[in-house]
Amino acid sequence: MRAQPKASHFIDGRYVESKAGQSFKSIYPATGETIATLNSADEETINAAVESAVAGQKIWAATSPVERGRVLRKAADLLRERNRELSEIETLDTGKPLQETLVADAASGAECLEYYGGLAATLTGEHIDLGGSFALTKREPLGVCVGIGAWNYPIQIACWKAAPALVCGNAMVFKPSEVTPLNALKLAEVLIEAGLPAGVFNVVQGFGDVGAQLVSHPDVAKVSLTGSVPTGAKVAALAGEHLKKTTLELGGKSPLIIFEDADIENAVSAAINANFYSTGQICSNGTRVFVHTAIKDAFLARLSERTGNAVLGDPMNETTSVGPLVSKPQLDKVLSYMSLGQEEGARLVCGGGAASVPNFPDGLFVQPTVFADVEDTMRIACEEIFGPVMCVLDFDDEADVVSRANATSFGLAAGVFTKDIQRAYRVTDQLQAGTCWINTYNLTPVEMPFGGYKKSGIGRENGHAGIEYYSQVKSIYVEMDGVESAF
Ligand code: NDP
């Protein structure tokens, strides 16, 4: 299986190669096959991408918002038309099963483009009455924005950054994770076909050093990163040195609290979605599942039974529900946490190691794993694993569980299951998390702002809030009278 792009980078409306950069491979995690070989961007390529973005941005900023919206909506239509092709590429690049990629990746990217395309013509300023004189505000673009993506949702992340940036009249240079480099290039093709001027959306490939060079480039105004907390700290420090605006979407160790009156089947469904979807490689996952002791046994029995129904297998087969992990380093990391949980004394309810899948001897598969009797201080309960490892913790008291849920430096998301609406509000009010779900988990519609409290991030993506982070407000005072002065 090959998914070799025409060239590694997409700059100024066309594919470009940079032979001087380090070569790297995209590997299909189900088989270990190389599906594409690309080159990392060298300095000349990075400069060319930023230069083309500077030129493209001037044209794009002068394009009427209605027209900008039309281009984004057309790109959404094209993504939908090509959903199967894009989903297959995403499955090859990430290993996520087609059952997921057909509905969650290019499809959610299309929704984001459509949403911001729809907002385009509504982004107006204010008229402020100053008693005779008045002031106006207008929302202006920042200029060239850099997007840096993680490997778990490659095309969705590219769209979540490109759509709000472009609708505000910015240009973007996007660097995908070198683990999953392919679909950002397809997005660039689609945007050009939809009528985006050349240079407004560019893709350069590479490792962290390419990301860092983009962040420090003098013609870049802003950086938006999706990645881990340590990378976020490095990017924030570098951006700070150059006083660049920053949006950071980082990791989490989110709590999912299940009270004794919860609908157990729904709570189990949510815990499964919150830990095993995308083989657990989701930043907002509810990996600390606090279950009230009154329903603990019933919950664990159903969870274990239903986890046994997971179908590990060929990711291209639409009946497969759990694919491999994305890469060998990720596999090693997840397996080490599975062993650590047992060493730390947590009770293994199911899973606990690598999984062998017939016909996929080299696949990076692991068993969906549940640990019960997990203590708050265990490393499996404190550190982001980014794999299908669920920690179930006991609780009896509402105030106690809220304080334990908040006892982390992360703050990306949280969930509460209860039929008592007042308790649900009371608890979510106290949870230190950017997104809280009541009686569901991990739904991130584009209309709803998404982002982290504490070390899980800075800024918000999606919703109207996303506009704030890709534009700046200019105030214009209009004097309607004379000008007084002291002398
Ligand atoms: P990393 O933090 O390792 O990498 C993220 C991106 O940053 C990659 O493109 C990476 O390049 C690049 N990068 C690395 N070092 C630098 C640097 N010094 N300067 C600029 N760019 C750099 O994350 P992963 O790709 O491993 O993704 C997993 C992480 O992402 C998890 O922690 C997860 O929680 C988080 N995440 C957060 C989401 C959110 O919305 N909050 C959503 C999805 C994931 P390279 O790949 O070459 O290292």
Tab-separated table of C-alpha atoms in Angstrom, residues 26-486:
chain	number	residue	atom	x	y	z
A	26	SER	CA	5.242	7.377	7.089
A	27	ILE	CA	4.589	3.852	8.358
A	28	TYR	CA	1.257	2.010	8.327
A	29	PRO	CA	1.039	0.946	11.991
A	30	ALA	CA	-1.032	-2.167	11.233
A	31	THR	CA	1.677	-3.781	9.091
A	32	GLY	CA	4.890	-1.777	9.469
A	33	GLU	CA	4.886	-1.061	5.721
A	34	THR	CA	6.289	2.237	4.480
A	35	ILE	CA	3.455	4.075	2.771
A	36	ALA	CA	5.372	7.256	1.894
A	37	THR	CA	8.854	8.737	2.130
A	38	LEU	CA	9.229	12.485	2.571
A	39	ASN	CA	11.920	15.050	3.256
A	40	SER	CA	12.025	17.446	6.137
A	41	ALA	CA	12.067	21.140	5.147
A	42	ASP	CA	15.443	22.841	4.991
A	43	GLU	CA	15.895	26.525	5.804
A	44	GLU	CA	15.343	27.613	2.214
A	45	THR	CA	12.024	25.745	2.077
A	46	ILE	CA	10.875	27.209	5.399
A	47	ASN	CA	11.717	30.723	4.209
A	48	ALA	CA	9.950	30.125	0.888
A	49	ALA	CA	6.810	28.990	2.719
A	50	VAL	CA	6.758	32.058	4.972
A	51	GLU	CA	7.500	34.404	2.048
A	52	SER	CA	4.676	32.944	0.027
A	53	ALA	CA	2.379	33.259	3.056
A	54	VAL	CA	3.315	36.935	3.481
A	55	ALA	CA	2.419	37.620	-0.185
A	56	GLY	CA	-0.713	35.440	-0.125
A	57	GLN	CA	-1.968	37.039	3.068
A	58	LYS	CA	-2.054	40.512	1.497
A	59	ILE	CA	-4.288	39.262	-1.323
A	60	TRP	CA	-6.476	37.235	1.014
A	61	ALA	CA	-6.947	40.032	3.557
A	62	ALA	CA	-8.169	42.259	0.720
A	63	THR	CA	-10.726	39.622	-0.351
A	64	SER	CA	-14.247	40.315	0.874
A	65	PRO	CA	-15.370	38.250	3.865
A	66	VAL	CA	-18.311	36.885	1.849
A	67	GLU	CA	-15.888	35.543	-0.745
A	68	ARG	CA	-13.598	34.125	1.963
A	69	GLY	CA	-16.576	32.307	3.407
A	70	ARG	CA	-17.520	30.938	-0.017
A	71	VAL	CA	-14.012	29.473	-0.465
A	72	LEU	CA	-14.088	27.777	2.936
A	73	ARG	CA	-17.544	26.326	2.331
A	74	LYS	CA	-16.483	25.052	-1.092
A	75	ALA	CA	-13.451	23.394	0.540
A	76	ALA	CA	-15.834	21.749	3.036
A	77	ASP	CA	-17.876	20.345	0.121
A	78	LEU	CA	-14.730	18.990	-1.545
A	79	LEU	CA	-13.563	17.306	1.670
A	80	ARG	CA	-16.952	15.618	1.943
A	81	GLU	CA	-16.873	14.491	-1.709
A	82	ARG	CA	-13.436	12.946	-1.076
A	83	ASN	CA	-14.181	11.637	2.372
A	84	ARG	CA	-13.476	7.993	1.556
A	85	GLU	CA	-10.116	8.677	-0.106
A	86	LEU	CA	-9.065	11.012	2.729
A	87	SER	CA	-10.264	8.552	5.373
A	88	GLU	CA	-8.245	5.742	3.820
A	89	ILE	CA	-5.121	7.921	3.827
A	90	GLU	CA	-5.812	8.875	7.449
A	91	THR	CA	-6.184	5.205	8.365
A	92	LEU	CA	-2.888	4.330	6.651
A	93	ASP	CA	-1.087	7.245	8.308
A	94	THR	CA	-2.470	6.789	11.853
A	95	GLY	CA	-3.709	3.179	12.002
A	96	LYS	CA	-7.098	4.376	13.263
A	97	PRO	CA	-9.857	2.109	11.935
A	98	LEU	CA	-11.812	3.205	8.895
A	99	GLN	CA	-14.954	2.861	11.035
A	100	GLU	CA	-13.689	5.996	12.831
A	101	THR	CA	-11.892	7.923	10.130
A	102	LEU	CA	-14.944	7.823	7.835
A	103	VAL	CA	-16.947	9.821	10.386
A	104	ALA	CA	-14.493	11.679	12.624
A	105	ASP	CA	-11.554	13.073	10.668
A	106	ALA	CA	-12.047	14.733	7.261
A	107	ALA	CA	-15.758	14.875	8.132
A	108	SER	CA	-15.146	16.990	11.248
A	109	GLY	CA	-12.598	19.063	9.319
A	110	ALA	CA	-15.313	19.812	6.754
A	111	GLU	CA	-17.684	20.890	9.517
A	112	CYS	CA	-15.087	23.303	10.839
A	113	LEU	CA	-14.506	24.863	7.400
A	114	GLU	CA	-18.253	25.111	6.870
A	115	TYR	CA	-18.829	26.673	10.304
A	116	TYR	CA	-16.164	29.372	9.944
A	117	GLY	CA	-17.132	29.894	6.285
A	118	GLY	CA	-20.633	30.657	7.558
A	119	LEU	CA	-19.321	33.137	10.128
A	120	ALA	CA	-17.151	34.997	7.589
A	121	ALA	CA	-19.539	37.779	6.708
A	122	THR	CA	-20.762	38.271	10.279
A	123	LEU	CA	-17.425	39.343	11.779
A	124	THR	CA	-18.234	42.995	12.228
A	125	GLY	CA	-16.955	45.608	14.685
A	126	GLU	CA	-18.736	48.031	16.982
A	127	HIS	CA	-19.889	51.624	16.814
A	128	ILE	CA	-19.268	53.298	20.182
A	129	ASP	CA	-21.124	56.524	20.931
A	130	LEU	CA	-18.863	59.022	22.740
A	131	GLY	CA	-21.465	61.823	22.877
A	132	GLY	CA	-20.939	63.580	19.560
A	133	SER	CA	-17.644	61.999	18.681
A	134	PHE	CA	-17.572	58.265	18.296
A	135	ALA	CA	-15.285	55.298	18.011
A	136	LEU	CA	-15.281	52.297	15.704
A	137	THR	CA	-13.736	48.934	16.221
A	138	LYS	CA	-12.734	46.570	13.472
A	139	ARG	CA	-11.355	43.085	13.601
A	140	GLU	CA	-8.131	42.716	11.648
A	141	PRO	CA	-6.020	39.659	10.824
A	142	LEU	CA	-2.732	38.974	12.617
A	143	GLY	CA	-0.758	38.171	9.446
A	144	VAL	CA	1.079	34.867	8.984
A	145	CYS	CA	0.085	32.192	11.496
A	146	VAL	CA	1.952	28.949	12.064
A	147	GLY	CA	0.026	25.756	12.852
A	148	ILE	CA	1.855	22.773	14.352
A	149	GLY	CA	-0.051	19.504	14.606
A	150	ALA	CA	0.015	16.335	16.710
A	151	TRP	CA	-0.335	12.918	15.068
A	152	ASN	CA	-3.647	11.699	16.442
A	153	TYR	CA	-6.097	13.755	14.332
A	154	PRO	CA	-3.972	15.045	11.448
A	155	ILE	CA	-6.575	16.507	9.084
A	156	GLN	CA	-8.932	17.586	11.850
A	157	ILE	CA	-6.159	19.515	13.605
A	158	ALA	CA	-5.108	21.136	10.304
A	159	CYS	CA	-8.714	22.264	9.704
A	160	TRP	CA	-9.258	23.410	13.319
A	161	LYS	CA	-6.309	25.756	12.861
A	162	ALA	CA	-6.689	26.722	9.195
A	163	ALA	CA	-10.412	27.534	9.185
A	164	PRO	CA	-10.486	30.219	11.925
A	165	ALA	CA	-7.124	31.606	10.769
A	166	LEU	CA	-8.231	31.943	7.149
A	167	VAL	CA	-11.683	33.311	7.863
A	168	CYS	CA	-10.062	36.215	9.714
A	169	GLY	CA	-7.856	37.012	6.684
A	170	ASN	CA	-4.614	35.420	7.881
A	171	ALA	CA	-2.326	33.086	5.952
A	172	MET	CA	-1.021	29.864	7.501
A	173	VAL	CA	2.088	27.733	7.324
A	174	PHE	CA	1.183	24.330	8.758
A	175	LYS	CA	3.650	21.716	9.976
A	176	PRO	CA	2.091	18.300	10.558
A	177	SER	CA	3.649	15.786	12.935
A	178	GLU	CA	6.293	13.883	10.987
A	179	VAL	CA	4.522	10.690	12.147
A	180	THR	CA	1.402	11.571	10.103
A	181	PRO	CA	2.432	13.946	7.323
A	182	LEU	CA	-0.029	13.102	4.525
A	183	ASN	CA	-3.489	14.612	4.791
A	184	ALA	CA	-2.417	18.211	5.472
A	185	LEU	CA	-1.079	18.139	1.896
A	186	LYS	CA	-4.485	16.953	0.675
A	187	LEU	CA	-6.135	19.816	2.567
A	188	ALA	CA	-3.795	22.267	0.831
A	189	GLU	CA	-4.803	20.802	-2.574
A	190	VAL	CA	-8.493	21.067	-1.701
A	191	LEU	CA	-8.207	24.687	-0.552
A	192	ILE	CA	-6.522	25.692	-3.812
A	193	GLU	CA	-9.218	23.901	-5.789
A	194	ALA	CA	-11.844	25.738	-3.750
A	195	GLY	CA	-10.361	29.065	-4.854
A	196	LEU	CA	-7.943	29.997	-2.082
A	197	PRO	CA	-5.171	32.209	-3.502
A	198	ALA	CA	-1.751	30.548	-3.710
A	199	GLY	CA	0.374	31.058	-0.601
A	200	VAL	CA	-2.489	31.447	1.863
A	201	PHE	CA	-2.206	27.872	3.150
A	202	ASN	CA	1.195	26.184	2.948
A	203	VAL	CA	2.416	22.888	4.356
A	204	VAL	CA	6.008	22.178	5.355
A	205	GLN	CA	7.118	18.852	6.738
A	206	GLY	CA	9.617	18.154	9.445
A	207	PHE	CA	10.555	17.423	13.010
A	208	GLY	CA	10.451	19.690	16.046
A	209	ASP	CA	13.351	21.802	14.763
A	210	VAL	CA	11.265	22.847	11.739
A	211	GLY	CA	8.449	23.831	14.107
A	212	ALA	CA	10.902	25.861	16.182
A	213	GLN	CA	12.307	27.645	13.108
A	214	LEU	CA	8.789	28.589	12.066
A	215	VAL	CA	7.942	29.896	15.543
A	216	SER	CA	11.004	32.152	15.615
A	217	HIS	CA	10.687	33.376	12.003
A	218	PRO	CA	10.460	37.203	12.085
A	219	ASP	CA	7.553	37.309	9.599
A	220	VAL	CA	5.359	34.999	11.674
A	221	ALA	CA	2.828	36.700	13.963
A	222	LYS	CA	1.277	33.772	15.775
A	223	VAL	CA	1.677	30.092	16.527
A	224	SER	CA	-0.982	27.526	17.324
A	225	LEU	CA	0.304	24.181	18.586
A	226	THR	CA	-1.482	20.939	19.339
A	227	GLY	CA	0.867	18.662	21.226
A	228	SER	CA	2.165	17.550	24.584
A	229	VAL	CA	2.725	19.765	27.638
A	230	PRO	CA	6.562	19.609	27.380
A	231	THR	CA	6.444	20.699	23.718
A	232	GLY	CA	3.910	23.378	24.628
A	233	ALA	CA	6.309	24.766	27.234
A	234	LYS	CA	9.143	24.907	24.667
A	235	VAL	CA	6.954	26.576	22.039
A	236	ALA	CA	5.565	29.077	24.565
A	237	ALA	CA	9.084	29.968	25.731
A	238	LEU	CA	10.304	30.499	22.174
A	239	ALA	CA	7.187	32.420	21.174
A	240	GLY	CA	7.557	34.522	24.323
A	241	GLU	CA	11.123	35.393	23.447
A	242	HIS	CA	9.829	36.784	20.131
A	243	LEU	CA	6.561	38.090	21.661
A	244	LYS	CA	4.418	36.026	19.309
A	245	LYS	CA	0.769	35.338	20.055
A	246	THR	CA	0.199	31.717	21.065
A	247	THR	CA	-2.582	29.155	21.216
A	248	LEU	CA	-1.665	25.861	22.883
A	249	GLU	CA	-3.859	22.748	22.859
A	250	LEU	CA	-2.021	20.320	25.106
A	251	GLY	CA	-2.448	17.092	26.994
A	252	GLY	CA	-4.710	15.956	29.799
A	253	LYS	CA	-5.558	13.397	32.467
A	254	SER	CA	-9.216	14.163	32.641
A	255	PRO	CA	-11.681	12.922	35.265
A	256	LEU	CA	-14.952	11.174	34.439
A	257	ILE	CA	-17.121	11.050	37.579
A	258	ILE	CA	-19.927	8.498	37.735
A	259	PHE	CA	-22.385	8.959	40.593
A	260	GLU	CA	-24.510	6.194	42.094
A	261	ASP	CA	-27.711	7.331	40.305
A	262	ALA	CA	-26.120	7.289	36.819
A	263	ASP	CA	-27.522	5.207	33.975
A	264	ILE	CA	-24.895	2.464	34.070
A	265	GLU	CA	-25.129	1.464	30.397
A	266	ASN	CA	-24.631	5.072	29.279
A	267	ALA	CA	-21.812	5.558	31.782
A	268	VAL	CA	-20.057	2.438	30.501
A	269	SER	CA	-20.495	3.654	26.895
A	270	ALA	CA	-18.962	6.988	27.860
A	271	ALA	CA	-16.045	5.347	29.684
A	272	ILE	CA	-15.382	3.186	26.605
A	273	ASN	CA	-15.506	6.222	24.290
A	274	ALA	CA	-13.372	8.193	26.733
A	275	ASN	CA	-10.597	5.594	26.813
A	276	PHE	CA	-10.659	3.291	23.815
A	277	TYR	CA	-11.777	5.417	20.828
A	278	SER	CA	-8.781	6.076	18.554
A	279	THR	CA	-7.016	3.417	20.625
A	280	GLY	CA	-6.982	5.870	23.513
A	281	GLN	CA	-4.934	8.472	21.645
A	282	ILE	CA	-7.150	11.477	22.384
A	283	CYS	CA	-6.075	14.487	24.437
A	284	SER	CA	-9.430	14.995	26.165
A	285	ASN	CA	-9.838	11.355	27.211
A	286	GLY	CA	-11.449	10.706	30.590
A	287	THR	CA	-8.711	8.413	31.807
A	288	ARG	CA	-9.436	8.801	35.525
A	289	VAL	CA	-12.849	7.196	35.913
A	290	PHE	CA	-14.152	7.870	39.433
A	291	VAL	CA	-16.991	5.426	40.187
A	292	HIS	CA	-19.197	5.630	43.274
A	293	THR	CA	-18.623	2.531	45.425
A	294	ALA	CA	-22.372	1.760	45.453
A	295	ILE	CA	-22.281	0.893	41.731
A	296	LYS	CA	-18.630	-0.061	41.343
A	297	ASP	CA	-19.168	-3.830	40.987
A	298	ALA	CA	-22.043	-3.478	38.533
A	299	PHE	CA	-20.105	-0.892	36.529
A	300	LEU	CA	-16.935	-2.984	36.325
A	301	ALA	CA	-18.860	-6.128	35.379
A	302	ARG	CA	-20.561	-4.430	32.419
A	303	LEU	CA	-17.391	-2.581	31.443
A	304	SER	CA	-15.375	-5.777	31.352
A	305	GLU	CA	-18.085	-7.629	29.430
A	306	ARG	CA	-18.470	-4.866	26.844
A	307	THR	CA	-14.722	-4.299	26.468
A	308	GLY	CA	-14.576	-7.966	25.484
A	309	ASN	CA	-16.689	-7.039	22.436
A	310	ALA	CA	-13.964	-4.742	21.026
A	311	VAL	CA	-12.958	-5.887	17.533
A	312	LEU	CA	-9.210	-5.563	17.032
A	313	GLY	CA	-8.203	-6.188	13.458
A	314	ASP	CA	-7.634	-4.880	9.970
A	315	PRO	CA	-8.172	-1.106	10.232
A	316	MET	CA	-9.425	-1.067	6.627
A	317	ASN	CA	-12.237	-3.443	7.545
A	318	GLU	CA	-15.187	-1.311	8.638
A	319	THR	CA	-16.193	-3.807	11.330
A	320	THR	CA	-12.899	-3.251	13.172
A	321	SER	CA	-13.396	-0.995	16.193
A	322	VAL	CA	-9.857	-0.832	17.649
A	323	GLY	CA	-6.757	-0.271	15.531
A	324	PRO	CA	-3.057	-0.327	16.403
A	325	LEU	CA	-1.187	2.452	18.189
A	326	VAL	CA	0.400	5.031	15.919
A	327	SER	CA	4.105	4.179	16.269
A	328	LYS	CA	6.636	1.892	17.925
A	329	PRO	CA	7.684	4.532	20.512
A	330	GLN	CA	4.015	4.991	21.430
A	331	LEU	CA	3.575	1.199	21.698
A	332	ASP	CA	6.586	0.920	24.010
A	333	LYS	CA	5.307	3.778	26.167
A	334	VAL	CA	1.793	2.320	26.505
A	335	LEU	CA	3.083	-1.208	27.255
A	336	SER	CA	5.369	0.193	29.927
A	337	TYR	CA	2.396	1.865	31.658
A	338	MET	CA	0.426	-1.396	31.436
A	339	SER	CA	3.245	-3.144	33.329
A	340	LEU	CA	3.666	-0.226	35.706
A	341	GLY	CA	-0.008	-0.355	36.720
A	342	GLN	CA	0.424	-3.975	37.788
A	343	GLU	CA	3.682	-3.188	39.618
A	344	GLU	CA	1.994	-0.299	41.422
A	345	GLY	CA	-0.680	-2.675	42.749
A	346	ALA	CA	-3.685	-1.674	40.671
A	347	ARG	CA	-6.079	-4.556	39.937
A	348	LEU	CA	-6.068	-5.605	36.275
A	349	VAL	CA	-9.683	-6.110	35.205
A	350	CYS	CA	-9.002	-6.807	31.536
A	351	GLY	CA	-6.296	-6.412	28.908
A	352	GLY	CA	-2.847	-5.534	30.176
A	353	GLY	CA	-0.511	-6.127	27.267
A	354	ALA	CA	0.149	-6.434	23.549
A	355	ALA	CA	-2.513	-8.029	21.372
A	356	SER	CA	-1.841	-10.435	18.556
A	357	VAL	CA	-4.095	-9.973	15.568
A	358	PRO	CA	-4.260	-12.704	12.896
A	359	ASN	CA	-2.637	-11.666	9.576
A	360	PHE	CA	-1.044	-8.594	11.209
A	361	PRO	CA	2.067	-9.999	12.889
A	362	ASP	CA	3.857	-6.641	12.840
A	363	GLY	CA	0.849	-4.542	13.896
A	364	LEU	CA	1.253	-2.271	16.918
A	365	PHE	CA	-1.866	-3.612	18.647
A	366	VAL	CA	-2.510	-3.563	22.384
A	367	GLN	CA	-5.441	-4.842	24.424
A	368	PRO	CA	-7.960	-2.313	25.717
A	369	THR	CA	-7.013	-2.295	29.378
A	370	VAL	CA	-8.919	-1.518	32.573
A	371	PHE	CA	-7.322	-1.129	35.990
A	372	ALA	CA	-9.540	-0.986	39.097
A	373	ASP	CA	-8.704	-0.048	42.713
A	374	VAL	CA	-6.401	2.630	41.339
A	375	GLU	CA	-5.016	5.065	43.930
A	376	ASP	CA	-4.695	8.791	43.183
A	377	THR	CA	-0.937	8.771	43.690
A	378	MET	CA	-0.151	5.924	41.289
A	379	ARG	CA	1.727	7.076	38.211
A	380	ILE	CA	-0.893	5.477	35.927
A	381	ALA	CA	-3.426	7.849	37.532
A	382	CYS	CA	-1.243	10.950	37.275
A	383	GLU	CA	0.562	10.785	33.924
A	384	GLU	CA	-0.875	11.052	30.420
A	385	ILE	CA	-0.502	7.601	28.820
A	386	PHE	CA	-2.174	8.351	25.460
A	387	GLY	CA	-3.230	4.761	24.911
A	388	PRO	CA	-6.179	2.486	25.791
A	389	VAL	CA	-5.547	2.312	29.540
A	390	MET	CA	-8.475	3.159	31.808
A	391	CYS	CA	-7.975	3.795	35.528
A	392	VAL	CA	-11.044	3.216	37.702
A	393	LEU	CA	-10.910	4.925	41.107
A	394	ASP	CA	-13.439	4.617	43.957
A	395	PHE	CA	-15.277	7.447	45.694
A	396	ASP	CA	-18.131	7.934	48.185
A	397	ASP	CA	-18.401	11.656	48.724
A	398	GLU	CA	-19.145	14.484	46.264
A	399	ALA	CA	-16.842	17.120	47.775
A	400	ASP	CA	-14.028	14.605	48.056
A	401	VAL	CA	-14.302	13.468	44.429
A	402	VAL	CA	-14.345	17.061	43.164
A	403	SER	CA	-11.162	17.876	45.036
A	404	ARG	CA	-9.456	14.671	43.820
A	405	ALA	CA	-10.603	15.321	40.232
A	406	ASN	CA	-8.988	18.771	40.410
A	407	ALA	CA	-5.756	17.549	42.014
A	408	THR	CA	-3.770	17.582	38.765
A	409	SER	CA	-1.813	20.152	36.812
A	410	PHE	CA	-3.887	19.302	33.707
A	411	GLY	CA	-7.307	20.833	33.034
A	412	LEU	CA	-8.469	19.921	29.561
A	413	ALA	CA	-11.804	18.177	30.103
A	414	ALA	CA	-14.084	16.445	32.606
A	415	GLY	CA	-17.312	14.456	32.653
A	416	VAL	CA	-20.092	13.902	35.168
A	417	PHE	CA	-22.744	11.183	35.077
A	418	THR	CA	-25.785	11.666	37.311
A	419	LYS	CA	-29.551	11.992	36.866
A	420	ASP	CA	-29.566	14.842	39.421
A	421	ILE	CA	-29.285	17.998	37.288
A	422	GLN	CA	-28.483	20.231	40.270
A	423	ARG	CA	-25.635	17.993	41.319
A	424	ALA	CA	-24.401	17.868	37.717
A	425	TYR	CA	-24.238	21.687	37.539
A	426	ARG	CA	-22.820	22.035	41.047
A	427	VAL	CA	-20.005	19.617	40.261
A	428	THR	CA	-19.153	20.969	36.797
A	429	ASP	CA	-19.070	24.479	38.268
A	430	GLN	CA	-16.246	23.374	40.528
A	431	LEU	CA	-14.279	21.303	38.012
A	432	GLN	CA	-11.136	22.984	36.706
A	433	ALA	CA	-11.455	21.992	33.060
A	434	GLY	CA	-11.976	23.803	29.760
A	435	THR	CA	-14.706	21.430	28.595
A	436	CYS	CA	-17.163	19.602	30.851
A	437	TRP	CA	-19.681	17.039	29.669
A	438	ILE	CA	-22.816	16.078	31.569
A	439	ASN	CA	-24.072	12.551	30.854
A	440	THR	CA	-21.867	12.103	27.796
A	441	TYR	CA	-18.154	12.302	26.959
A	442	ASN	CA	-15.747	13.451	24.236
A	443	LEU	CA	-18.214	15.197	21.945
A	444	THR	CA	-16.508	18.250	20.465
A	445	PRO	CA	-18.902	19.952	18.030
A	446	VAL	CA	-17.239	22.836	16.190
A	447	GLU	CA	-19.790	25.290	17.623
A	448	MET	CA	-18.389	24.712	21.147
A	449	PRO	CA	-15.086	26.320	22.223
A	450	PHE	CA	-12.395	23.797	23.137
A	451	GLY	CA	-9.209	24.312	25.135
A	452	GLY	CA	-7.471	23.755	28.403
A	453	TYR	CA	-7.307	25.176	31.925
A	454	LYS	CA	-3.990	25.027	33.804
A	455	LYS	CA	-1.183	23.235	31.940
A	456	SER	CA	-3.558	21.824	29.318
A	457	GLY	CA	-3.349	24.934	27.238
A	458	ILE	CA	-3.708	28.583	26.414
A	459	GLY	CA	-6.532	29.946	24.295
A	460	ARG	CA	-9.505	28.274	22.656
A	461	GLU	CA	-10.220	26.632	19.326
A	462	ASN	CA	-13.659	26.362	17.698
A	463	GLY	CA	-16.816	28.376	18.240
A	464	HIS	CA	-16.970	32.167	18.180
A	465	ALA	CA	-14.172	32.126	20.751
A	466	GLY	CA	-11.754	30.807	18.096
A	467	ILE	CA	-12.027	34.134	16.244
A	468	GLU	CA	-10.494	35.994	19.205
A	469	TYR	CA	-7.274	34.048	18.808
A	470	TYR	CA	-6.753	34.731	15.098
A	471	SER	CA	-7.626	38.431	14.958
A	472	GLN	CA	-6.871	41.701	16.678
A	473	VAL	CA	-9.208	44.589	17.396
A	474	LYS	CA	-8.391	48.033	16.098
A	475	SER	CA	-10.142	50.980	17.787
A	476	ILE	CA	-10.602	54.150	15.735
A	477	TYR	CA	-11.612	57.373	17.544
A	478	VAL	CA	-13.404	59.840	15.272
A	479	GLU	CA	-13.367	63.438	16.593
A	480	MET	CA	-16.470	65.416	15.558
A	481	ASP	CA	-15.504	68.637	17.374
A	482	GLY	CA	-12.413	70.809	17.770
A	483	VAL	CA	-9.221	69.764	19.560
A	484	GLU	CA	-8.470	71.399	22.920
A	485	SER	CA	-4.898	71.751	24.141
A	486	ALA	CA	-3.169	73.320	27.148
